[in-house]
């Protein structure tokens, strides 16, 4: 077992995050495609449900709702950019407990966010993880564009 504090499981999303961490620890890079696939499928489902409550499917609307939901869960998230073509957010905590677990695992788990925004926008999105707590950066910075 690692020296880091155990990630607390309070939701199904937390359980998937912990399982993803354990699968990556056990199987390494071989597990990443499967981890990403499951997170992406969950994201598509979450995005389709979210879309029903949004007034439109613009990226600015979806991103604003996404950030507000994160803040309600206690995550400190701020916009660095927000427009119709994309957005960039930064935060200083990882809601999935990935701090120090590796950039590759972060990318795989961020399949959730890719799925959410693809489902809502109906378009493929591009995502760049500029900084990641999982990679031991001081904060996270994620760019999502159409």
mmCIF file of C-alpha atoms in Angstrom:
data_model
loop_
_atom_site.group_PDB
_atom_site.id
_atom_site.type_symbol
_atom_site.label_atom_id
_atom_site.label_comp_id
_atom_site.label_asym_id
_atom_site.label_seq_id
_atom_site.Cartn_x
_atom_site.Cartn_y
_atom_site.Cartn_z
ATOM 1 C CA UNK A 1 0.000 0.000 0.000
ATOM 2 C CA UNK A 2 1.253 3.505 -0.732
ATOM 3 C CA UNK A 3 2.110 6.034 1.965
ATOM 4 C CA UNK A 4 -0.516 8.461 0.649
ATOM 5 C CA UNK A 5 -3.821 8.843 2.462
ATOM 6 C CA UNK A 6 -6.499 6.514 1.082
ATOM 7 C CA UNK A 7 -8.992 8.190 -1.249
ATOM 8 C CA UNK A 8 -12.455 8.310 0.348
ATOM 9 C CA UNK A 9 -15.327 6.777 -1.572
ATOM 10 C CA UNK A 10 -18.597 8.660 -1.166
ATOM 11 C CA UNK A 11 -20.092 8.247 -4.662
ATOM 12 C CA UNK A 12 -20.018 5.854 -7.596
ATOM 13 C CA UNK A 13 -17.674 8.315 -9.332
ATOM 14 C CA UNK A 14 -15.295 8.090 -6.369
ATOM 15 C CA UNK A 15 -15.439 4.293 -6.567
ATOM 16 C CA UNK A 16 -14.546 4.381 -10.258
ATOM 17 C CA UNK A 17 -11.670 6.771 -9.523
ATOM 18 C CA UNK A 18 -10.279 4.461 -6.846
ATOM 19 C CA UNK A 19 -10.720 1.388 -9.042
ATOM 20 C CA UNK A 20 -8.935 3.204 -11.889
ATOM 21 C CA UNK A 21 -6.019 4.002 -9.572
ATOM 22 C CA UNK A 22 -5.790 0.407 -8.405
ATOM 23 C CA UNK A 23 -5.965 -0.999 -11.942
ATOM 24 C CA UNK A 24 -3.227 1.382 -13.064
ATOM 25 C CA UNK A 25 -1.067 0.391 -10.081
ATOM 26 C CA UNK A 26 -1.591 -3.291 -10.831
ATOM 27 C CA UNK A 27 -1.451 -3.370 -14.640
ATOM 28 C CA UNK A 28 0.334 -0.146 -15.581
ATOM 29 C CA UNK A 29 -0.005 1.341 -19.049
ATOM 30 C CA UNK A 30 -1.825 -1.767 -20.325
ATOM 31 C CA UNK A 31 -4.892 -0.715 -18.328
ATOM 32 C CA UNK A 32 -5.056 2.885 -19.552
ATOM 33 C CA UNK A 33 -7.129 2.309 -22.708
ATOM 34 C CA UNK A 34 -9.759 0.383 -20.738
ATOM 35 C CA UNK A 35 -9.793 2.964 -17.948
ATOM 36 C CA UNK A 36 -10.235 5.762 -20.483
ATOM 37 C CA UNK A 37 -12.987 3.910 -22.339
ATOM 38 C CA UNK A 38 -15.055 3.411 -19.185
ATOM 39 C CA UNK A 39 -14.634 7.041 -18.058
ATOM 40 C CA UNK A 40 -15.562 8.283 -21.558
ATOM 41 C CA UNK A 41 -18.727 6.150 -21.597
ATOM 42 C CA UNK A 42 -19.691 7.519 -18.197
ATOM 43 C CA UNK A 43 -19.042 11.038 -19.497
ATOM 44 C CA UNK A 44 -21.346 10.508 -22.459
ATOM 45 C CA UNK A 45 -24.118 9.366 -20.127
ATOM 46 C CA UNK A 46 -23.574 12.258 -17.701
ATOM 47 C CA UNK A 47 -23.428 14.720 -20.609
ATOM 48 C CA UNK A 48 -26.691 13.468 -22.119
ATOM 49 C CA UNK A 49 -28.435 13.848 -18.755
ATOM 50 C CA UNK A 50 -26.878 17.260 -18.171
ATOM 51 C CA UNK A 51 -27.911 18.449 -21.619
ATOM 52 C CA UNK A 52 -31.597 17.970 -20.772
ATOM 53 C CA UNK A 53 -31.381 20.605 -18.039
ATOM 54 C CA UNK A 54 -29.386 23.163 -20.040
ATOM 55 C CA UNK A 55 -31.068 26.002 -21.960
ATOM 56 C CA UNK A 56 -28.774 25.351 -24.968
ATOM 57 C CA UNK A 57 -25.834 23.181 -25.991
ATOM 58 C CA UNK A 58 -23.245 25.943 -26.363
ATOM 59 C CA UNK A 59 -19.854 25.190 -24.875
ATOM 60 C CA UNK A 60 -20.012 28.329 -22.699
ATOM 61 C CA UNK A 61 -23.281 27.150 -21.133
ATOM 62 C CA UNK A 62 -22.019 23.612 -20.560
ATOM 63 C CA UNK A 63 -18.686 24.806 -19.145
ATOM 64 C CA UNK A 64 -20.344 27.285 -16.773
ATOM 65 C CA UNK A 65 -22.677 24.590 -15.437
ATOM 66 C CA UNK A 66 -19.794 22.106 -15.148
ATOM 67 C CA UNK A 67 -17.669 24.556 -13.145
ATOM 68 C CA UNK A 68 -20.583 25.541 -10.911
ATOM 69 C CA UNK A 69 -21.304 21.860 -10.181
ATOM 70 C CA UNK A 70 -17.631 21.347 -9.287
ATOM 71 C CA UNK A 71 -17.718 24.310 -6.948
ATOM 72 C CA UNK A 72 -20.817 22.877 -5.240
ATOM 73 C CA UNK A 73 -18.768 19.723 -4.563
ATOM 74 C CA UNK A 74 -16.115 21.905 -2.920
ATOM 75 C CA UNK A 75 -13.608 22.016 -5.762
ATOM 76 C CA UNK A 76 -11.822 25.331 -6.275
ATOM 77 C CA UNK A 77 -12.141 25.882 -10.059
ATOM 78 C CA UNK A 78 -11.602 29.116 -11.970
ATOM 79 C CA UNK A 79 -11.911 30.044 -15.633
ATOM 80 C CA UNK A 80 -8.819 31.322 -17.384
ATOM 81 C CA UNK A 81 -10.790 31.513 -20.637
ATOM 82 C CA UNK A 82 -14.420 31.038 -21.619
ATOM 83 C CA UNK A 83 -15.829 31.608 -25.104
ATOM 84 C CA UNK A 84 -17.915 29.816 -27.732
ATOM 85 C CA UNK A 85 -14.879 27.988 -29.130
ATOM 86 C CA UNK A 86 -13.474 26.698 -25.857
ATOM 87 C CA UNK A 87 -12.498 27.237 -22.297
ATOM 88 C CA UNK A 88 -9.559 26.809 -19.974
ATOM 89 C CA UNK A 89 -9.985 26.047 -16.284
ATOM 90 C CA UNK A 90 -7.578 25.825 -13.390
ATOM 91 C CA UNK A 91 -7.919 24.238 -9.981
ATOM 92 C CA UNK A 92 -5.848 23.329 -6.972
ATOM 93 C CA UNK A 93 -7.418 20.015 -5.963
ATOM 94 C CA UNK A 94 -8.260 16.779 -7.747
ATOM 95 C CA UNK A 95 -11.759 15.469 -7.175
ATOM 96 C CA UNK A 96 -10.626 12.048 -8.359
ATOM 97 C CA UNK A 97 -7.748 11.696 -5.905
ATOM 98 C CA UNK A 98 -5.113 11.497 -8.636
ATOM 99 C CA UNK A 99 -2.500 13.799 -7.069
ATOM 100 C CA UNK A 100 0.906 12.286 -7.771
ATOM 101 C CA UNK A 101 -0.574 9.269 -9.606
ATOM 102 C CA UNK A 102 0.723 10.224 -13.078
ATOM 103 C CA UNK A 103 -0.248 12.301 -16.096
ATOM 104 C CA UNK A 104 -1.260 9.213 -18.095
ATOM 105 C CA UNK A 105 -3.814 8.171 -15.496
ATOM 106 C CA UNK A 106 -5.106 11.740 -15.370
ATOM 107 C CA UNK A 107 -5.621 11.711 -19.144
ATOM 108 C CA UNK A 108 -7.479 8.403 -18.982
ATOM 109 C CA UNK A 109 -9.787 9.562 -16.185
ATOM 110 C CA UNK A 110 -10.406 12.854 -17.953
ATOM 111 C CA UNK A 111 -12.259 10.733 -20.504
ATOM 112 C CA UNK A 112 -15.189 11.663 -18.257
ATOM 113 C CA UNK A 113 -14.895 15.346 -19.136
ATOM 114 C CA UNK A 114 -14.319 14.640 -22.818
ATOM 115 C CA UNK A 115 -17.467 12.511 -22.880
ATOM 116 C CA UNK A 116 -19.521 15.132 -21.053
ATOM 117 C CA UNK A 117 -18.629 17.943 -23.454
ATOM 118 C CA UNK A 118 -18.893 15.798 -26.593
ATOM 119 C CA UNK A 119 -22.365 14.619 -25.559
ATOM 120 C CA UNK A 120 -23.577 18.142 -24.808
ATOM 121 C CA UNK A 121 -22.031 19.861 -27.843
ATOM 122 C CA UNK A 122 -22.616 17.005 -30.276
ATOM 123 C CA UNK A 123 -19.071 17.600 -31.547
ATOM 124 C CA UNK A 124 -15.636 16.092 -31.019
ATOM 125 C CA UNK A 125 -13.622 18.183 -28.636
ATOM 126 C CA UNK A 126 -9.894 18.665 -28.234
ATOM 127 C CA UNK A 127 -8.498 18.575 -24.749
ATOM 128 C CA UNK A 128 -5.056 19.557 -23.540
ATOM 129 C CA UNK A 129 -3.950 18.956 -19.983
ATOM 130 C CA UNK A 130 -1.454 21.774 -19.592
ATOM 131 C CA UNK A 131 -0.809 21.152 -15.893
ATOM 132 C CA UNK A 132 -1.874 18.325 -13.642
ATOM 133 C CA UNK A 133 -1.701 17.614 -9.942
ATOM 134 C CA UNK A 134 -1.415 13.981 -11.016
ATOM 135 C CA UNK A 135 1.927 14.924 -12.618
ATOM 136 C CA UNK A 136 2.969 16.785 -9.444
ATOM 137 C CA UNK A 137 2.310 20.241 -10.911
ATOM 138 C CA UNK A 138 1.178 22.859 -8.373
ATOM 139 C CA UNK A 139 -2.280 23.036 -9.954
ATOM 140 C CA UNK A 140 -4.335 21.668 -12.806
ATOM 141 C CA UNK A 141 -4.939 23.566 -16.013
ATOM 142 C CA UNK A 142 -7.123 22.050 -18.707
ATOM 143 C CA UNK A 143 -7.982 23.492 -22.118
ATOM 144 C CA UNK A 144 -11.031 22.225 -23.970
ATOM 145 C CA UNK A 145 -11.805 23.418 -27.499
ATOM 146 C CA UNK A 146 -14.187 22.518 -30.292
#
